[in-house]
PDB file of C-alpha atoms in Angstrom:
ATOM      1  CA  MET T   1      95.004  90.460 105.916  1.00  0.00           C
ATOM      2  CA  SER T   2      98.603  89.959 106.938  1.00  0.00           C
ATOM      3  CA  ILE T   3     100.241  92.157 109.554  1.00  0.00           C
ATOM      4  CA  ASP T   4     104.025  92.498 109.507  1.00  0.00           C
ATOM      5  CA  SER T   5     105.431  91.836 112.980  1.00  0.00           C
ATOM      6  CA  ASN T   6     108.749  93.488 112.138  1.00  0.00           C
ATOM      7  CA  PRO T   7     108.033  96.494 109.873  1.00  0.00           C
ATOM      8  CA  LEU T   8     110.860  98.714 108.656  1.00  0.00           C
ATOM      9  CA  THR T   9     109.373 102.164 109.151  1.00  0.00           C
ATOM     10  CA  LEU T  10     111.146 105.391 108.289  1.00  0.00           C
ATOM     11  CA  SER T  11     111.673 106.103 111.998  1.00  0.00           C
ATOM     12  CA  ARG T  12     113.197 102.697 112.544  1.00  0.00           C
ATOM     13  CA  PHE T  13     115.379 103.061 109.459  1.00  0.00           C
ATOM     14  CA  LEU T  14     116.655 106.429 110.671  1.00  0.00           C
ATOM     15  CA  LEU T  15     117.526 104.940 114.062  1.00  0.00           C
ATOM     16  CA  THR T  16     119.536 102.081 112.521  1.00  0.00           C
ATOM     17  CA  PRO T  17     123.103 103.351 112.059  1.00  0.00           C
ATOM     18  CA  SER T  18     124.039 100.510 109.691  1.00  0.00           C
ATOM     19  CA  CYS T  19     121.271 101.680 107.320  1.00  0.00           C
ATOM     20  CA  ASN T  20     121.912 105.367 107.661  1.00  0.00           C
ATOM     21  CA  GLN T  21     125.511 106.664 107.600  1.00  0.00           C
ATOM     22  CA  GLU T  22     124.618 110.303 108.380  1.00  0.00           C
ATOM     23  CA  ALA T  23     122.583 109.222 111.430  1.00  0.00           C
ATOM     24  CA  ALA T  24     125.472 107.065 112.609  1.00  0.00           C
ATOM     25  CA  GLU T  25     127.718 110.133 112.511  1.00  0.00           C
ATOM     26  CA  ASP T  26     125.182 112.596 113.962  1.00  0.00           C
ATOM     27  CA  PRO T  27     121.939 111.762 115.803  1.00  0.00           C
ATOM     28  CA  GLY T  28     120.784 115.332 115.057  1.00  0.00           C
ATOM     29  CA  PHE T  29     120.247 114.270 111.454  1.00  0.00           C
ATOM     30  CA  THR T  30     117.748 111.666 112.682  1.00  0.00           C
ATOM     31  CA  LEU T  31     115.853 114.363 114.588  1.00  0.00           C
ATOM     32  CA  LEU T  32     115.726 116.632 111.543  1.00  0.00           C
ATOM     33  CA  MET T  33     114.533 113.805 109.277  1.00  0.00           C
ATOM     34  CA  ALA T  34     111.886 112.848 111.851  1.00  0.00           C
ATOM     35  CA  SER T  35     110.692 116.464 111.721  1.00  0.00           C
ATOM     36  CA  ILE T  36     110.595 116.387 107.913  1.00  0.00           C
ATOM     37  CA  GLN T  37     108.636 113.132 108.159  1.00  0.00           C
ATOM     38  CA  LEU T  38     106.131 114.838 110.484  1.00  0.00           C
ATOM     39  CA  ALA T  39     105.842 117.791 108.087  1.00  0.00           C
ATOM     40  CA  CYS T  40     105.193 115.477 105.150  1.00  0.00           C
ATOM     41  CA  LYS T  41     102.540 113.503 107.049  1.00  0.00           C
ATOM     42  CA  THR T  42     100.812 116.738 108.054  1.00  0.00           C
ATOM     43  CA  ILE T  43     100.979 118.185 104.525  1.00  0.00           C
ATOM     44  CA  SER T  44      99.654 114.886 103.141  1.00  0.00           C
ATOM     45  CA  HIS T  45      96.677 115.137 105.463  1.00  0.00           C
ATOM     46  CA  ALA T  46      96.069 118.764 104.397  1.00  0.00           C
ATOM     47  CA  VAL T  47      96.265 117.817 100.697  1.00  0.00           C
ATOM     48  CA  ARG T  48      93.740 114.993 101.195  1.00  0.00           C
ATOM     49  CA  LYS T  49      91.394 117.376 103.040  1.00  0.00           C
ATOM     50  CA  ALA T  50      91.964 120.441 100.807  1.00  0.00           C
ATOM     51  CA  GLY T  51      88.470 120.523  99.290  1.00  0.00           C
ATOM     52  CA  ILE T  52      86.686 119.831 102.559  1.00  0.00           C
ATOM     53  CA  SER T  53      88.797 122.378 104.447  1.00  0.00           C
ATOM     54  CA  GLY T  54      88.423 125.184 101.897  1.00  0.00           C
ATOM     55  CA  LEU T  55      92.099 125.120 100.924  1.00  0.00           C
ATOM     56  CA  TYR T  56      91.565 125.246  97.174  1.00  0.00           C
ATOM     57  CA  GLY T  57      92.253 128.481  95.347  1.00  0.00           C
ATOM     58  CA  LEU T  58      94.644 131.375  95.451  1.00  0.00           C
ATOM     59  CA  ASP T  59      95.962 133.117  98.523  1.00  0.00           C
ATOM     60  CA  GLY T  60      96.165 136.427  96.632  1.00  0.00           C
ATOM     61  CA  SER T  61      99.929 136.846  96.701  1.00  0.00           C
ATOM     62  CA  VAL T  62     102.858 136.005  94.416  1.00  0.00           C
ATOM     63  CA  ASN T  63     105.975 134.105  95.572  1.00  0.00           C
ATOM     64  CA  GLU T  64     109.623 134.883  94.855  1.00  0.00           C
ATOM     65  CA  THR T  65     109.585 132.921  91.583  1.00  0.00           C
ATOM     66  CA  GLY T  66     106.550 134.846  90.301  1.00  0.00           C
ATOM     67  CA  ASP T  67     104.011 132.060  90.846  1.00  0.00           C
ATOM     68  CA  GLN T  68     100.519 132.765  92.146  1.00  0.00           C
ATOM     69  CA  VAL T  69     100.439 131.472  95.721  1.00  0.00           C
ATOM     70  CA  LYS T  70      97.764 128.939  96.641  1.00  0.00           C
ATOM     71  CA  LYS T  71      96.231 128.695 100.109  1.00  0.00           C
ATOM     72  CA  LEU T  72      97.754 125.242 100.442  1.00  0.00           C
ATOM     73  CA  ASP T  73     101.222 126.675  99.584  1.00  0.00           C
ATOM     74  CA  VAL T  74     101.029 128.976 102.594  1.00  0.00           C
ATOM     75  CA  LEU T  75      99.844 126.215 104.926  1.00  0.00           C
ATOM     76  CA  SER T  76     102.463 123.741 103.658  1.00  0.00           C
ATOM     77  CA  ASN T  77     105.226 126.299 104.100  1.00  0.00           C
ATOM     78  CA  ASP T  78     104.142 127.000 107.687  1.00  0.00           C
ATOM     79  CA  ILE T  79     103.959 123.281 108.460  1.00  0.00           C
ATOM     80  CA  PHE T  80     107.391 122.522 106.997  1.00  0.00           C
ATOM     81  CA  LYS T  81     109.044 125.569 108.562  1.00  0.00           C
ATOM     82  CA  ASN T  82     107.623 124.865 112.029  1.00  0.00           C
ATOM     83  CA  ALA T  83     108.483 121.165 111.942  1.00  0.00           C
ATOM     84  CA  CYS T  84     112.108 121.892 111.011  1.00  0.00           C
ATOM     85  CA  LYS T  85     112.464 124.787 113.468  1.00  0.00           C
ATOM     86  CA  PHE T  86     111.275 122.737 116.409  1.00  0.00           C
ATOM     87  CA  SER T  87     113.671 119.890 115.630  1.00  0.00           C
ATOM     88  CA  ARG T  88     116.348 122.246 117.039  1.00  0.00           C
ATOM     89  CA  GLU T  89     118.682 120.929 114.346  1.00  0.00           C
ATOM     90  CA  LEU T  90     117.996 123.701 111.818  1.00  0.00           C
ATOM     91  CA  CYS T  91     120.101 126.831 111.383  1.00  0.00           C
ATOM     92  CA  VAL T  92     118.966 128.084 107.937  1.00  0.00           C
ATOM     93  CA  LEU T  93     115.814 127.396 105.911  1.00  0.00           C
ATOM     94  CA  VAL T  94     115.295 128.543 102.339  1.00  0.00           C
ATOM     95  CA  SER T  95     111.805 128.052 100.932  1.00  0.00           C
ATOM     96  CA  GLU T  96     110.234 128.928  97.603  1.00  0.00           C
ATOM     97  CA  GLU T  97     107.488 130.603  99.624  1.00  0.00           C
ATOM     98  CA  GLU T  98     109.794 132.858 101.658  1.00  0.00           C
ATOM     99  CA  PRO T  99     111.343 136.073 100.275  1.00  0.00           C
ATOM    100  CA  GLN T 100     114.493 135.611 102.388  1.00  0.00           C
ATOM    101  CA  ALA T 101     116.328 132.814 104.121  1.00  0.00           C
ATOM    102  CA  LEU T 102     115.065 132.071 107.618  1.00  0.00           C
ATOM    103  CA  ILE T 103     118.009 132.236 110.017  1.00  0.00           C
ATOM    104  CA  ILE T 104     117.253 130.557 113.335  1.00  0.00           C
ATOM    105  CA  GLU T 105     118.100 132.475 116.520  1.00  0.00           C
ATOM    106  CA  GLU T 106     121.652 131.691 117.567  1.00  0.00           C
ATOM    107  CA  ASN T 107     120.718 130.089 120.904  1.00  0.00           C
ATOM    108  CA  CYS T 108     118.315 127.687 119.112  1.00  0.00           C
ATOM    109  CA  GLN T 109     120.466 126.846 116.084  1.00  0.00           C
ATOM    110  CA  GLY T 110     121.331 123.380 114.981  1.00  0.00           C
ATOM    111  CA  LYS T 111     123.857 122.461 112.333  1.00  0.00           C
ATOM    112  CA  TYR T 112     121.683 121.813 109.270  1.00  0.00           C
ATOM    113  CA  CYS T 113     120.554 124.039 106.423  1.00  0.00           C
ATOM    114  CA  VAL T 114     117.424 123.034 104.497  1.00  0.00           C
ATOM    115  CA  ALA T 115     116.235 124.152 101.077  1.00  0.00           C
ATOM    116  CA  THR T 116     112.649 123.278 100.171  1.00  0.00           C
ATOM    117  CA  ASP T 117     109.646 123.757  98.000  1.00  0.00           C
ATOM    118  CA  PRO T 118     107.042 122.681 100.575  1.00  0.00           C
ATOM    119  CA  LEU T 119     104.337 122.026  97.961  1.00  0.00           C
ATOM    120  CA  ASP T 120     105.714 121.678  94.461  1.00  0.00           C
ATOM    121  CA  GLY T 121     103.032 121.396  91.788  1.00  0.00           C
ATOM    122  CA  SER T 122     100.414 123.179  93.891  1.00  0.00           C
ATOM    123  CA  SER T 123      98.856 124.517  90.695  1.00  0.00           C
ATOM    124  CA  ASN T 124      97.655 120.920  90.209  1.00  0.00           C
ATOM    125  CA  ILE T 125      95.854 120.724  93.546  1.00  0.00           C
ATOM    126  CA  ASP T 126      92.489 121.934  92.242  1.00  0.00           C
ATOM    127  CA  CYS T 127      92.592 119.157  89.591  1.00  0.00           C
ATOM    128  CA  ASN T 128      93.405 116.386  92.092  1.00  0.00           C
ATOM    129  CA  VAL T 129      96.790 115.727  90.437  1.00  0.00           C
ATOM    130  CA  SER T 130      99.860 114.662  92.410  1.00  0.00           C
ATOM    131  CA  THR T 131     101.877 117.277  94.255  1.00  0.00           C
ATOM    132  CA  GLY T 132     104.933 116.945  96.449  1.00  0.00           C
ATOM    133  CA  THR T 133     107.494 118.358  98.823  1.00  0.00           C
ATOM    134  CA  ILE T 134     111.111 118.680  97.667  1.00  0.00           C
ATOM    135  CA  PHE T 135     113.972 119.134 100.120  1.00  0.00           C
ATOM    136  CA  GLY T 136     117.756 119.252 100.287  1.00  0.00           C
ATOM    137  CA  ILE T 137     119.869 119.246 103.445  1.00  0.00           C
ATOM    138  CA  TYR T 138     123.350 120.677 103.915  1.00  0.00           C
ATOM    139  CA  LYS T 139     125.461 120.588 107.055  1.00  0.00           C
ATOM    140  CA  ARG T 140     126.733 124.025 108.051  1.00  0.00           C
ATOM    141  CA  HIS T 141     130.506 124.321 107.859  1.00  0.00           C
ATOM    142  CA  GLU T 142     132.076 124.203 111.321  1.00  0.00           C
ATOM    143  CA  ASN T 143     132.971 127.485 112.986  1.00  0.00           C
ATOM    144  CA  THR T 144     130.827 129.565 110.642  1.00  0.00           C
ATOM    145  CA  THR T 145     127.917 131.841 111.380  1.00  0.00           C
ATOM    146  CA  ALA T 146     124.545 130.727 110.022  1.00  0.00           C
ATOM    147  CA  SER T 147     123.667 132.876 107.038  1.00  0.00           C
ATOM    148  CA  GLU T 148     122.254 132.653 103.536  1.00  0.00           C
ATOM    149  CA  ALA T 149     125.782 131.761 102.372  1.00  0.00           C
ATOM    150  CA  SER T 150     125.554 128.602 104.521  1.00  0.00           C
ATOM    151  CA  ILE T 151     123.149 127.107 102.001  1.00  0.00           C
ATOM    152  CA  LEU T 152     124.330 128.640  98.714  1.00  0.00           C
ATOM    153  CA  ARG T 153     126.546 125.675  97.915  1.00  0.00           C
ATOM    154  CA  PRO T 154     126.953 123.083  95.173  1.00  0.00           C
ATOM    155  CA  GLY T 155     124.693 120.045  95.152  1.00  0.00           C
ATOM    156  CA  ARG T 156     127.644 117.702  95.665  1.00  0.00           C
ATOM    157  CA  GLU T 157     127.810 119.026  99.249  1.00  0.00           C
ATOM    158  CA  LEU T 158     124.271 117.878 100.076  1.00  0.00           C
ATOM    159  CA  VAL T 159     124.022 115.554 103.059  1.00  0.00           C
ATOM    160  CA  CYS T 160     120.556 114.409 101.989  1.00  0.00           C
ATOM    161  CA  ALA T 161     118.058 115.138  99.239  1.00  0.00           C
ATOM    162  CA  GLY T 162     114.557 113.862  98.752  1.00  0.00           C
ATOM    163  CA  TYR T 163     110.944 114.363  98.001  1.00  0.00           C
ATOM    164  CA  CYS T 164     107.564 113.351  99.305  1.00  0.00           C
ATOM    165  CA  MET T 165     104.833 112.708  96.724  1.00  0.00           C
ATOM    166  CA  TYR T 166     101.178 113.201  97.634  1.00  0.00           C
ATOM    167  CA  GLY T 167      98.788 111.284  95.380  1.00  0.00           C
ATOM    168  CA  SER T 168      96.908 108.018  95.608  1.00  0.00           C
ATOM    169  CA  SER T 169      99.543 107.175  98.213  1.00  0.00           C
ATOM    170  CA  THR T 170     102.083 109.280 100.087  1.00  0.00           C
ATOM    171  CA  GLN T 171     105.663 108.280  99.405  1.00  0.00           C
ATOM    172  CA  LEU T 172     108.835 109.730 100.892  1.00  0.00           C
ATOM    173  CA  VAL T 173     111.996 109.038  98.867  1.00  0.00           C
ATOM    174  CA  PHE T 174     115.474 110.235  99.856  1.00  0.00           C
ATOM    175  CA  THR T 175     119.165 109.583  99.665  1.00  0.00           C
ATOM    176  CA  ALA T 176     121.768 110.364 102.272  1.00  0.00           C
ATOM    177  CA  GLY T 177     124.590 109.184 100.031  1.00  0.00           C
ATOM    178  CA  ASN T 178     124.162 105.451 100.507  1.00  0.00           C
ATOM    179  CA  GLY T 179     121.464 104.337  98.079  1.00  0.00           C
ATOM    180  CA  VAL T 180     117.938 105.618  97.545  1.00  0.00           C
ATOM    181  CA  HIS T 181     115.302 104.761 100.135  1.00  0.00           C
ATOM    182  CA  GLY T 182     111.550 104.920  99.736  1.00  0.00           C
ATOM    183  CA  PHE T 183     108.766 104.691 102.308  1.00  0.00           C
ATOM    184  CA  THR T 184     105.002 104.670 101.829  1.00  0.00           C
ATOM    185  CA  LEU T 185     102.724 106.183 104.456  1.00  0.00           C
ATOM    186  CA  ASP T 186     100.217 103.745 105.908  1.00  0.00           C
ATOM    187  CA  PRO T 187      97.281 106.072 106.693  1.00  0.00           C
ATOM    188  CA  VAL T 188      95.916 103.536 109.173  1.00  0.00           C
ATOM    189  CA  ARG T 189      99.129 103.562 111.232  1.00  0.00           C
ATOM    190  CA  ASP T 190      99.869 107.217 110.477  1.00  0.00           C
TER     191      ASP T 190
END
């Protein structure tokens, strides 16, 4: 078995300004992406343990798009929401699992707006088929108040967009405008 003495991890990539233009312009972006990375690792662990942890099945509610909500949807939403909130870089979060946009308290607001489906394809979870997290990040316009309007913008204004796929491996893929970058979770190094 070969061990790489100089691995390019997602964290290292995010901290390398020459690799990541948005991070070079704003270190807060790196903090937010590190929080999304943490959310994806935690959701990946929950997906792998779903059967053992009793997370299969319906929660008993219906989300804003009319889908039956799974127990794992609720958990994934909480994980993603908390990870982004505590980055202190978030000002607005829109989730498929939330009836309204989450506006962060003014004294704790960052400058980024995130749209997400924390566990897309959750109807597949009981069949052991791949699921994933989808996210898009906008930067709030300067001198504006954080509101739902902060995120209701065209896709061309995205600062970053990506997904994390949970299956036989966990892969995070994103673009911040300078190529597409993919990272695979090493569960041993986790």
